[in-house]
Structures are given as C-alpha cells and as structure tokens.
PDB file of C-alpha atoms and ligand atoms in Angstrom:
ATOM      1  CA  MET A   1       0.000   0.000   0.000  1.00 89.00           C
ATOM      2  CA  GLU A   2       1.140   3.547  -0.660  1.00 92.00           C
ATOM      3  CA  ILE A   3       0.903   6.375   1.843  1.00 91.00           C
ATOM      4  CA  GLN A   4       0.750   9.855   0.408  1.00 87.00           C
ATOM      5  CA  VAL A   5       3.131  12.434   1.795  1.00 84.00           C
ATOM      6  CA  LEU A   6       3.626  15.992   0.573  1.00 76.00           C
ATOM      7  CA  ASP A   7       6.045  15.136  -2.220  1.00 82.00           C
ATOM      8  CA  GLY A   8       5.392  11.500  -3.037  1.00 86.00           C
ATOM      9  CA  ALA A   9       4.251   8.234  -1.515  1.00 93.00           C
ATOM     10  CA  LEU A  10       5.808   6.010   1.126  1.00 96.00           C
ATOM     11  CA  GLU A  11       5.684   2.257   0.628  1.00 96.00           C
ATOM     12  CA  ALA A  12       3.961   0.349   3.412  1.00 96.00           C
ATOM     13  CA  GLU A  13       2.511  -3.061   4.071  1.00 95.00           C
ATOM     14  CA  GLU A  14      -0.258  -4.120   6.392  1.00 94.00           C
ATOM     15  CA  VAL A  15      -0.853  -7.577   7.833  1.00 94.00           C
ATOM     16  CA  GLY A  16      -3.007  -9.116  10.527  1.00 90.00           C
ATOM     17  CA  PRO A  17      -6.641  -8.987  11.553  1.00 89.00           C
ATOM     18  CA  PRO A  18      -8.517  -5.698  11.874  1.00 82.00           C
ATOM     19  CA  GLY A  19      -9.601  -4.551  15.323  1.00 77.00           C
ATOM     20  CA  GLY A  20      -7.562  -3.159  18.161  1.00 73.00           C
ATOM     21  CA  PRO A  21      -5.186  -0.269  17.728  1.00 80.00           C
ATOM     22  CA  PRO A  22      -2.784  -0.835  14.834  1.00 94.00           C
ATOM     23  CA  LEU A  23       0.870  -1.476  15.584  1.00 97.00           C
ATOM     24  CA  VAL A  24       3.113   0.703  13.415  1.00 98.00           C
ATOM     25  CA  LEU A  25       6.683  -0.558  12.954  1.00 98.00           C
ATOM     26  CA  VAL A  26       9.474   1.945  12.241  1.00 98.00           C
ATOM     27  CA  HIS A  27      12.732   0.370  11.112  1.00 98.00           C
ATOM     28  CA  GLY A  28      16.356   1.195  11.838  1.00 98.00           C
ATOM     29  CA  PHE A  29      19.223   2.411   9.674  1.00 98.00           C
ATOM     30  CA  PRO A  30      20.499   1.484   7.065  1.00 98.00           C
ATOM     31  CA  PHE A  31      17.624  -0.932   6.529  1.00 98.00           C
ATOM     32  CA  ASP A  32      14.004  -0.891   5.427  1.00 98.00           C
ATOM     33  CA  ARG A  33      10.681  -2.408   6.404  1.00 98.00           C
ATOM     34  CA  ARG A  34      11.911  -5.923   5.547  1.00 98.00           C
ATOM     35  CA  MET A  35      13.744  -5.687   8.861  1.00 98.00           C
ATOM     36  CA  TRP A  36      10.371  -6.536  10.442  1.00 98.00           C
ATOM     37  CA  GLU A  37       9.864  -9.760   8.491  1.00 97.00           C
ATOM     38  CA  GLY A  38       9.999 -11.856  11.685  1.00 98.00           C
ATOM     39  CA  GLN A  39       7.367  -9.671  13.350  1.00 97.00           C
ATOM     40  CA  LEU A  40       5.080  -9.452  10.297  1.00 97.00           C
ATOM     41  CA  ARG A  41       5.157 -13.240   9.996  1.00 96.00           C
ATOM     42  CA  GLY A  42       5.304 -14.186  13.660  1.00 96.00           C
ATOM     43  CA  LEU A  43       2.581 -11.868  14.944  1.00 94.00           C
ATOM     44  CA  SER A  44       0.246 -11.705  11.946  1.00 90.00           C
ATOM     45  CA  GLY A  45      -2.358 -13.788  13.768  1.00 89.00           C
ATOM     46  CA  ALA A  46      -2.217 -11.568  16.822  1.00 88.00           C
ATOM     47  CA  CYS A  47      -2.564  -7.968  15.721  1.00 90.00           C
ATOM     48  CA  ARG A  48      -2.923  -5.533  12.846  1.00 93.00           C
ATOM     49  CA  MET A  49       0.551  -4.335  11.904  1.00 96.00           C
ATOM     50  CA  VAL A  50       1.776  -1.718   9.496  1.00 96.00           C
ATOM     51  CA  ALA A  51       5.425  -1.494   8.477  1.00 98.00           C
ATOM     52  CA  TYR A  52       6.575   1.297   6.163  1.00 98.00           C
ATOM     53  CA  ASP A  53       9.791   2.253   4.437  1.00 98.00           C
ATOM     54  CA  VAL A  54      11.227   5.421   5.904  1.00 98.00           C
ATOM     55  CA  ARG A  55      11.869   8.034   3.216  1.00 97.00           C
ATOM     56  CA  GLY A  56      15.052   7.312   1.254  1.00 97.00           C
ATOM     57  CA  MET A  57      15.078   3.599   2.108  1.00 98.00           C
ATOM     58  CA  GLY A  58      13.401   0.475   0.761  1.00 97.00           C
ATOM     59  CA  ARG A  59      10.816   1.391  -1.848  1.00 96.00           C
ATOM     60  CA  SER A  60      10.021   4.830  -0.509  1.00 96.00           C
ATOM     61  CA  PRO A  61      11.241   7.715  -2.651  1.00 95.00           C
ATOM     62  CA  VAL A  62      14.728   9.121  -2.228  1.00 97.00           C
ATOM     63  CA  GLY A  63      13.699  12.573  -3.514  1.00 95.00           C
ATOM     64  CA  ASP A  64      16.319  15.241  -2.964  1.00 95.00           C
ATOM     65  CA  GLY A  65      18.075  13.288  -0.173  1.00 96.00           C
ATOM     66  CA  GLN A  66      17.742  16.272   2.167  1.00 96.00           C
ATOM     67  CA  TYR A  67      16.089  14.877   5.278  1.00 98.00           C
ATOM     68  CA  THR A  68      15.606  16.050   8.831  1.00 98.00           C
ATOM     69  CA  MET A  69      14.208  14.184  11.812  1.00 98.00           C
ATOM     70  CA  GLU A  70      11.242  16.578  11.629  1.00 98.00           C
ATOM     71  CA  LEU A  71      10.509  15.379   8.093  1.00 97.00           C
ATOM     72  CA  PHE A  72      10.710  11.755   9.229  1.00 98.00           C
ATOM     73  CA  VAL A  73       8.235  12.602  11.998  1.00 98.00           C
ATOM     74  CA  ASP A  74       5.912  14.345   9.503  1.00 97.00           C
ATOM     75  CA  ASP A  75       6.015  11.123   7.483  1.00 97.00           C
ATOM     76  CA  PHE A  76       5.255   8.999  10.542  1.00 97.00           C
ATOM     77  CA  PHE A  77       2.179  11.107  11.293  1.00 97.00           C
ATOM     78  CA  ALA A  78       1.137  10.796   7.636  1.00 96.00           C
ATOM     79  CA  VAL A  79       1.186   7.022   8.130  1.00 96.00           C
ATOM     80  CA  VAL A  80      -0.966   7.307  11.271  1.00 96.00           C
ATOM     81  CA  ASP A  81      -3.402   9.616   9.432  1.00 95.00           C
ATOM     82  CA  ALA A  82      -3.614   7.169   6.530  1.00 94.00           C
ATOM     83  CA  LEU A  83      -4.711   4.409   8.905  1.00 93.00           C
ATOM     84  CA  GLY A  84      -7.759   6.464   9.788  1.00 92.00           C
ATOM     85  CA  VAL A  85      -7.250   6.182  13.544  1.00 93.00           C
ATOM     86  CA  GLU A  86      -6.566   8.720  16.217  1.00 94.00           C
ATOM     87  CA  ARG A  87      -3.961   6.649  18.048  1.00 96.00           C
ATOM     88  CA  VAL A  88      -1.593   3.768  17.347  1.00 96.00           C
ATOM     89  CA  ILE A  89       0.811   1.559  19.205  1.00 97.00           C
ATOM     90  CA  ALA A  90       4.243   2.172  17.699  1.00 98.00           C
ATOM     91  CA  CYS A  91       7.463   0.215  17.816  1.00 98.00           C
ATOM     92  CA  GLY A  92      10.700   1.780  16.617  1.00 98.00           C
ATOM     93  CA  LEU A  93      14.159   0.256  16.481  1.00 98.00           C
ATOM     94  CA  SER A  94      17.187   2.522  16.769  1.00 98.00           C
ATOM     95  CA  MET A  95      16.589   5.262  14.130  1.00 98.00           C
ATOM     96  CA  GLY A  96      12.919   4.256  14.328  1.00 98.00           C
ATOM     97  CA  GLY A  97      13.127   4.990  18.050  1.00 98.00           C
ATOM     98  CA  TYR A  98      14.610   8.441  17.376  1.00 98.00           C
ATOM     99  CA  ILE A  99      11.628   9.138  15.124  1.00 98.00           C
ATOM    100  CA  LEU A 100       9.120   8.003  17.753  1.00 98.00           C
ATOM    101  CA  LEU A 101      10.800   9.865  20.606  1.00 98.00           C
ATOM    102  CA  ARG A 102      10.525  13.115  18.671  1.00 98.00           C
ATOM    103  CA  ALA A 103       6.978  12.280  17.506  1.00 98.00           C
ATOM    104  CA  LEU A 104       6.035  11.786  21.175  1.00 98.00           C
ATOM    105  CA  GLU A 105       7.267  15.305  21.933  1.00 98.00           C
ATOM    106  CA  ARG A 106       5.279  16.754  19.055  1.00 98.00           C
ATOM    107  CA  ASP A 107       1.982  14.935  19.539  1.00 98.00           C
ATOM    108  CA  PRO A 108       1.707  12.352  22.326  1.00 98.00           C
ATOM    109  CA  GLY A 109      -2.036  12.153  21.729  1.00 97.00           C
ATOM    110  CA  ARG A 110      -1.467   9.947  18.674  1.00 97.00           C
ATOM    111  CA  PHE A 111      -0.106   7.051  20.759  1.00 98.00           C
ATOM    112  CA  HIS A 112      -1.630   4.300  22.897  1.00 96.00           C
ATOM    113  CA  GLY A 113       1.795   3.016  23.789  1.00 97.00           C
ATOM    114  CA  VAL A 114       5.339   2.832  22.471  1.00 98.00           C
ATOM    115  CA  VAL A 115       8.070   0.219  22.207  1.00 98.00           C
ATOM    116  CA  LEU A 116      11.581   1.665  22.028  1.00 98.00           C
ATOM    117  CA  ALA A 117      14.068  -0.963  20.892  1.00 98.00           C
ATOM    118  CA  ASP A 118      17.858  -0.597  20.778  1.00 98.00           C
ATOM    119  CA  THR A 119      17.625   3.168  20.780  1.00 98.00           C
ATOM    120  CA  ARG A 120      18.589   6.224  22.809  1.00 98.00           C
ATOM    121  CA  SER A 121      17.136   9.650  23.611  1.00 98.00           C
ATOM    122  CA  SER A 122      20.460  11.508  23.583  1.00 98.00           C
ATOM    123  CA  ALA A 123      21.619  13.380  20.495  1.00 98.00           C
ATOM    124  CA  ASP A 124      25.021  12.768  18.905  1.00 98.00           C
ATOM    125  CA  ASP A 125      28.114  14.104  20.631  1.00 98.00           C
ATOM    126  CA  ASP A 126      30.994  15.466  18.539  1.00 98.00           C
ATOM    127  CA  GLU A 127      32.550  12.035  18.089  1.00 98.00           C
ATOM    128  CA  GLY A 128      29.213  10.700  16.876  1.00 98.00           C
ATOM    129  CA  LYS A 129      28.808  13.578  14.416  1.00 98.00           C
ATOM    130  CA  LEU A 130      32.279  13.006  13.002  1.00 98.00           C
ATOM    131  CA  GLY A 131      31.512   9.300  12.678  1.00 98.00           C
ATOM    132  CA  ARG A 132      28.443  10.164  10.615  1.00 98.00           C
ATOM    133  CA  ALA A 133      30.523  12.526   8.439  1.00 98.00           C
ATOM    134  CA  SER A 134      32.878   9.589   7.703  1.00 98.00           C
ATOM    135  CA  ALA A 135      29.924   7.336   6.936  1.00 98.00           C
ATOM    136  CA  ILE A 136      28.520   9.922   4.518  1.00 98.00           C
ATOM    137  CA  ARG A 137      31.882  10.156   2.781  1.00 98.00           C
ATOM    138  CA  MET A 138      32.132   6.382   2.517  1.00 98.00           C
ATOM    139  CA  LEU A 139      28.611   6.114   1.129  1.00 98.00           C
ATOM    140  CA  ARG A 140      29.485   8.733  -1.489  1.00 98.00           C
ATOM    141  CA  GLU A 141      32.818   7.208  -2.492  1.00 98.00           C
ATOM    142  CA  GLU A 142      32.170   3.469  -2.134  1.00 98.00           C
ATOM    143  CA  GLY A 143      28.412   2.960  -2.091  1.00 98.00           C
ATOM    144  CA  SER A 144      25.961   1.021   0.039  1.00 98.00           C
ATOM    145  CA  ALA A 145      27.426  -2.498  -0.253  1.00 98.00           C
ATOM    146  CA  ALA A 146      30.872  -1.460   0.996  1.00 98.00           C
ATOM    147  CA  TYR A 147      29.263   0.565   3.755  1.00 98.00           C
ATOM    148  CA  GLY A 148      27.244  -2.473   4.822  1.00 98.00           C
ATOM    149  CA  GLU A 149      30.364  -4.637   5.014  1.00 97.00           C
ATOM    150  CA  THR A 150      31.959  -2.075   7.344  1.00 97.00           C
ATOM    151  CA  VAL A 151      29.019  -1.349   9.569  1.00 97.00           C
ATOM    152  CA  LEU A 152      27.307  -4.719  10.014  1.00 98.00           C
ATOM    153  CA  PRO A 153      29.942  -6.317  12.261  1.00 97.00           C
ATOM    154  CA  ARG A 154      29.195  -3.511  14.758  1.00 97.00           C
ATOM    155  CA  LEU A 155      25.417  -3.724  14.427  1.00 98.00           C
ATOM    156  CA  LEU A 156      24.981  -7.466  14.754  1.00 98.00           C
ATOM    157  CA  GLY A 157      25.625  -9.319  17.998  1.00 98.00           C
ATOM    158  CA  SER A 158      28.537 -11.734  18.396  1.00 98.00           C
ATOM    159  CA  THR A 159      26.114 -14.691  18.592  1.00 98.00           C
ATOM    160  CA  THR A 160      24.458 -13.766  15.294  1.00 98.00           C
ATOM    161  CA  LEU A 161      27.838 -13.211  13.602  1.00 98.00           C
ATOM    162  CA  ALA A 162      29.059 -16.608  14.775  1.00 98.00           C
ATOM    163  CA  GLU A 163      25.917 -18.723  14.452  1.00 98.00           C
ATOM    164  CA  LYS A 164      23.392 -17.154  12.063  1.00 98.00           C
ATOM    165  CA  PRO A 165      24.946 -16.608   8.607  1.00 98.00           C
ATOM    166  CA  GLU A 166      21.482 -16.338   7.036  1.00 98.00           C
ATOM    167  CA  VAL A 167      20.641 -13.334   9.241  1.00 98.00           C
ATOM    168  CA  VAL A 168      23.977 -11.717   8.369  1.00 98.00           C
ATOM    169  CA  GLU A 169      23.230 -12.235   4.660  1.00 98.00           C
ATOM    170  CA  THR A 170      19.684 -10.845   4.969  1.00 98.00           C
ATOM    171  CA  ALA A 171      20.996  -7.725   6.686  1.00 98.00           C
ATOM    172  CA  LYS A 172      23.761  -7.282   4.082  1.00 98.00           C
ATOM    173  CA  ALA A 173      21.335  -7.662   1.195  1.00 98.00           C
ATOM    174  CA  MET A 174      19.044  -5.032   2.688  1.00 98.00           C
ATOM    175  CA  VAL A 175      21.847  -2.474   3.051  1.00 98.00           C
ATOM    176  CA  ARG A 176      23.184  -3.269  -0.429  1.00 98.00           C
ATOM    177  CA  SER A 177      19.797  -2.644  -2.019  1.00 98.00           C
ATOM    178  CA  ASN A 178      19.375   0.784  -0.472  1.00 98.00           C
ATOM    179  CA  ASP A 179      20.256   3.886  -2.484  1.00 98.00           C
ATOM    180  CA  PRO A 180      23.362   5.588  -1.002  1.00 98.00           C
ATOM    181  CA  ARG A 181      21.727   9.003  -1.515  1.00 98.00           C
ATOM    182  CA  GLY A 182      18.881   7.982   0.761  1.00 98.00           C
ATOM    183  CA  LEU A 183      21.287   6.584   3.344  1.00 98.00           C
ATOM    184  CA  ARG A 184      23.321   9.812   3.300  1.00 98.00           C
ATOM    185  CA  GLY A 185      20.145  11.801   3.833  1.00 98.00           C
ATOM    186  CA  ALA A 186      19.171   9.641   6.800  1.00 98.00           C
ATOM    187  CA  GLN A 187      22.622  10.128   8.314  1.00 98.00           C
ATOM    188  CA  LEU A 188      22.165  13.894   8.064  1.00 98.00           C
ATOM    189  CA  ALA A 189      18.755  13.637   9.716  1.00 98.00           C
ATOM    190  CA  MET A 190      20.211  11.620  12.608  1.00 98.00           C
ATOM    191  CA  LEU A 191      23.249  13.890  12.897  1.00 98.00           C
ATOM    192  CA  SER A 192      21.042  16.958  13.286  1.00 98.00           C
ATOM    193  CA  ARG A 193      18.374  15.433  15.530  1.00 98.00           C
ATOM    194  CA  THR A 194      17.539  16.995  18.876  1.00 98.00           C
ATOM    195  CA  ASP A 195      18.030  15.429  22.302  1.00 98.00           C
ATOM    196  CA  THR A 196      14.711  14.112  23.626  1.00 98.00           C
ATOM    197  CA  THR A 197      15.933  13.081  27.099  1.00 98.00           C
ATOM    198  CA  ALA A 198      14.298  16.009  28.899  1.00 98.00           C
ATOM    199  CA  SER A 199      10.843  14.914  27.756  1.00 98.00           C
ATOM    200  CA  LEU A 200      11.129  11.330  29.046  1.00 98.00           C
ATOM    201  CA  PRO A 201       9.835  12.007  32.601  1.00 98.00           C
ATOM    202  CA  GLY A 202       6.719  13.626  31.113  1.00 98.00           C
ATOM    203  CA  LEU A 203       5.699  10.616  29.017  1.00 97.00           C
ATOM    204  CA  GLY A 204       2.326   9.587  30.378  1.00 96.00           C
ATOM    205  CA  LEU A 205       1.714   6.413  28.405  1.00 97.00           C
ATOM    206  CA  PRO A 206       2.757   2.758  28.506  1.00 98.00           C
ATOM    207  CA  VAL A 207       6.328   2.307  27.270  1.00 98.00           C
ATOM    208  CA  LEU A 208       8.350  -0.844  26.773  1.00 98.00           C
ATOM    209  CA  VAL A 209      12.100  -0.479  26.321  1.00 98.00           C
ATOM    210  CA  LEU A 210      13.841  -3.418  24.638  1.00 98.00           C
ATOM    211  CA  ALA A 211      17.582  -3.967  24.382  1.00 98.00           C
ATOM    212  CA  GLY A 212      19.719  -6.624  22.777  1.00 98.00           C
ATOM    213  CA  GLU A 213      22.017  -8.161  25.358  1.00 98.00           C
ATOM    214  CA  GLU A 214      24.977  -7.880  22.937  1.00 98.00           C
ATOM    215  CA  ASP A 215      24.054  -4.444  21.532  1.00 98.00           C
ATOM    216  CA  ALA A 216      27.339  -2.518  21.311  1.00 97.00           C
ATOM    217  CA  LEU A 217      25.762   0.728  20.005  1.00 97.00           C
ATOM    218  CA  THR A 218      22.994   1.156  22.545  1.00 97.00           C
ATOM    219  CA  PRO A 219      23.970  -1.314  25.252  1.00 97.00           C
ATOM    220  CA  PRO A 220      21.495  -2.527  27.883  1.00 98.00           C
ATOM    221  CA  GLU A 221      22.866   0.047  30.374  1.00 98.00           C
ATOM    222  CA  THR A 222      21.785   2.830  27.998  1.00 98.00           C
ATOM    223  CA  ALA A 223      18.345   1.268  27.681  1.00 98.00           C
ATOM    224  CA  ARG A 224      18.119   0.830  31.436  1.00 98.00           C
ATOM    225  CA  ALA A 225      18.995   4.490  32.049  1.00 98.00           C
ATOM    226  CA  MET A 226      16.400   5.607  29.499  1.00 98.00           C
ATOM    227  CA  ALA A 227      13.695   3.362  30.964  1.00 98.00           C
ATOM    228  CA  ALA A 228      14.472   4.653  34.458  1.00 98.00           C
ATOM    229  CA  ARG A 229      13.540   8.187  33.341  1.00 98.00           C
ATOM    230  CA  ILE A 230      10.150   7.149  31.947  1.00 98.00           C
ATOM    231  CA  PRO A 231       7.466   6.726  34.622  1.00 98.00           C
ATOM    232  CA  GLY A 232       6.238   3.129  34.709  1.00 97.00           C
ATOM    233  CA  ALA A 233       8.302   1.971  31.725  1.00 98.00           C
ATOM    234  CA  ASP A 234       9.209  -1.701  31.477  1.00 98.00           C
ATOM    235  CA  LEU A 235      12.621  -2.879  30.355  1.00 98.00           C
ATOM    236  CA  GLU A 236      13.362  -6.245  28.776  1.00 98.00           C
ATOM    237  CA  VAL A 237      16.729  -7.502  27.570  1.00 98.00           C
ATOM    238  CA  VAL A 238      16.747  -9.838  24.558  1.00 98.00           C
ATOM    239  CA  PRO A 239      19.423 -12.502  25.138  1.00 98.00           C
ATOM    240  CA  ARG A 240      21.945 -13.326  22.388  1.00 98.00           C
ATOM    241  CA  ALA A 241      20.856 -10.327  20.297  1.00 98.00           C
ATOM    242  CA  GLY A 242      22.866  -7.322  19.152  1.00 98.00           C
ATOM    243  CA  HIS A 243      21.635  -3.916  17.950  1.00 98.00           C
ATOM    244  CA  LEU A 244      19.157  -5.498  15.519  1.00 98.00           C
ATOM    245  CA  SER A 245      17.278  -7.482  18.152  1.00 98.00           C
ATOM    246  CA  ALA A 246      14.042  -7.730  16.126  1.00 98.00           C
ATOM    247  CA  LEU A 247      15.884  -9.296  13.199  1.00 98.00           C
ATOM    248  CA  GLU A 248      18.385 -11.357  15.171  1.00 98.00           C
ATOM    249  CA  CYS A 249      16.037 -12.928  17.733  1.00 98.00           C
ATOM    250  CA  PRO A 250      12.480 -12.478  16.464  1.00 98.00           C
ATOM    251  CA  GLY A 251      11.012 -15.154  18.744  1.00 98.00           C
ATOM    252  CA  GLU A 252      12.061 -13.487  21.967  1.00 98.00           C
ATOM    253  CA  PHE A 253      11.437  -9.986  20.590  1.00 98.00           C
ATOM    254  CA  ASN A 254       7.925 -10.989  19.514  1.00 98.00           C
ATOM    255  CA  ARG A 255       7.145 -12.508  22.881  1.00 98.00           C
ATOM    256  CA  HIS A 256       7.698  -9.120  24.563  1.00 98.00           C
ATOM    257  CA  LEU A 257       6.002  -7.158  21.799  1.00 98.00           C
ATOM    258  CA  ARG A 258       2.964  -9.406  21.861  1.00 96.00           C
ATOM    259  CA  ALA A 259       2.611  -9.219  25.650  1.00 96.00           C
ATOM    260  CA  PHE A 260       2.800  -5.414  25.468  1.00 97.00           C
ATOM    261  CA  VAL A 261       0.148  -5.174  22.738  1.00 95.00           C
ATOM    262  CA  GLU A 262      -2.149  -7.636  24.533  1.00 93.00           C
ATOM    263  CA  ARG A 263      -1.828  -5.663  27.744  1.00 93.00           C
ATOM    264  CA  LEU A 264      -2.862  -2.477  25.960  1.00 93.00           C
ATOM    265  CA  GLU A 265      -5.747  -4.172  24.198  1.00 86.00           C
ATOM    266  CA  ALA A 266      -6.972  -5.661  27.468  1.00 86.00           C
ATOM    267  CA  SER A 267      -7.086  -2.294  29.201  1.00 82.00           C
ATOM    268  CA  ALA A 268     -10.542  -0.752  29.010  1.00 47.00           C
ATOM    269  CA  ASP A 269      -9.719   2.253  26.863  1.00 51.00           C
ATOM    270  CA  GLY A 270      -6.641   0.785  25.218  1.00 40.00           C
ATOM    271  CA  GLY A 271      -4.509   3.440  26.866  1.00 41.00           C
ATOM    272  CA  ALA A 272      -4.129   2.562  30.528  1.00 41.00           C
ATOM    273  CA  PRO A 273      -1.060   0.617  31.610  1.00 41.00           C
TER     274      PRO A 273
HETATM  275  C1  MLT B   1      20.143   2.261  13.496  1.00 63.85           C
HETATM  276  O1  MLT B   1      20.229   1.053  13.726  1.00 63.85           O
HETATM  277  O2  MLT B   1      19.071   2.788  13.186  1.00 63.85           O
HETATM  278  C2  MLT B   1      21.396   3.099  13.595  1.00 63.85           C
HETATM  279  O3  MLT B   1      22.415   2.371  14.189  1.00 63.85           O
HETATM  280  C3  MLT B   1      21.121   4.370  14.344  1.00 63.85           C
HETATM  281  C4  MLT B   1      22.305   5.272  14.383  1.00 63.85           C
HETATM  282  O4  MLT B   1      23.138   5.263  13.460  1.00 63.85           O
HETATM  283  O5  MLT B   1      22.386   6.062  15.336  1.00 63.85           O
END
C-alpha cells in the first residue's frame, strides 16, 4: 500500500486482523521495512501491523536526499493519518526509536503506547557527528554495499555473527539494495536530531524499552537508564541479540512485543497501563 506524503508516496505493508489499535513498525538504519519480516510473519495472527519504508530507504522515494528528523516525523504522522485512527501503538528500532521519541514530543495524543528498541534519547556528541561525516563520505565514495560490510559487524551481535549466517546475509542484502543518496540523507537527519531526554519524565503512556544483550551501540545500560527516566516503563533484555534485536532474535522480541500489545488491548480504553 502507498501512503501519500507531501512530495510523493511512502511504501507500506499491512498484515493481521482488523480490530484493536494498529501497531506501526518503524525500522532502523540502514535498513528498510523488511527488517520486520519476523514480526510481520510471527505476529500476523495476533494484531494488525503496518510497516513502512522510511523516506530514502526500501521502496520509498529518495527525492532530494535532504532529510531532517522533523521530516521523518511528519512522514510517521502521515502514516498514522492514513490508517484512519486517532492513536496507534508504535514500535521503533534505533533510528525508528529516534523518530518516535521526537513524535512523542510533538503529539503524544497519537499514541496508545510505544516500544523503544535498541535506541537512545540523547543526540550525537561530537565524536558521533564526526563518525556520521565519515559514513557519509564512505557512502558517497564506495556505495551502500561497501558501507554495509563495514558497519554490520558492529550492528549485529557476536552470537548472530558466529551462528546465524542467514541473518547476516539478509541484513547485508538489505543495506546493499538501499540507495546511497537515501542513506546519506538519513545520516544527516540523525546527525542533526535533537536530544529528547528532557521529555522522558513527562511521558504519560505505557512504554516498553527493549535492548539486545549484545548491543554494542545502545547497550542494555543505555536502555536501562532511558527506561528509568520514563514513569512506569518496562525494560526487557533480549538474550543473544545485538543492535538489531528484532531481526536477530524475532522469537524473543515478539514474545515481549505481543505481551505489550495484549496488555494495551486488554485495558478498558486501550490506553491505561
Ligand atoms: C540504526 O540502527 O538505526 C542506527 O544504528 C542508528 C544510528 O546510526 O544512530
């Protein structure tokens, strides 16, 4: 399905039975909505899910490659509008989490609850910004495939790297197929994003924080510190998973996601913890 945004259409797919608040899945970088394959397959009997390609990735348009986090948030709200509902449950992994954390600041009324996986509320420090500048240069000079080869060993957990070659190959293929102009634009959007930490204590909705046990980019301590600032938030660590916990260990990831969605659906108005 296509979701109209100001200057084009985002590619999205919907699975699962109608009824209950939809679960919108927002993928990480440098991937696309195929990152959620294990959730779309594993939970399709349980809830209505919508996964979309963030602008510049997957089958969504690259356009001018000039993205900001605000534009990514505009796009997320366009997806929610297109579903014809006031509020959704949303799950974002890493960059997807950055998008949701900023969307929560802009309009918390559009959410029943949020899952923040392998992500952080802090903005980039100088070292992080310089790292993104190097990544942008590499994407320009060598393209997406070479970039994937460099970055994946840091994104995937040691267990996945050692024991799950098919997951490594899936992740590589996804990066390779993405347009380097779109990936550069997403890097610029992340580099210039704001810090959302100050808003965490004011979040008045159910939040689940998930962290891969072997995540080197946003380690469980980072997730724990973020969860501690959010009133009532739950934290779950996914064993044997790295930064891409949803892709690396879908069974365990889905177990937590499903329990969270069922808890929200069971609450009388769908919004109480
Ligand atoms: C992601 O997985 O979305 C990225 O690692 C986020 C980032 O580069 O900060």
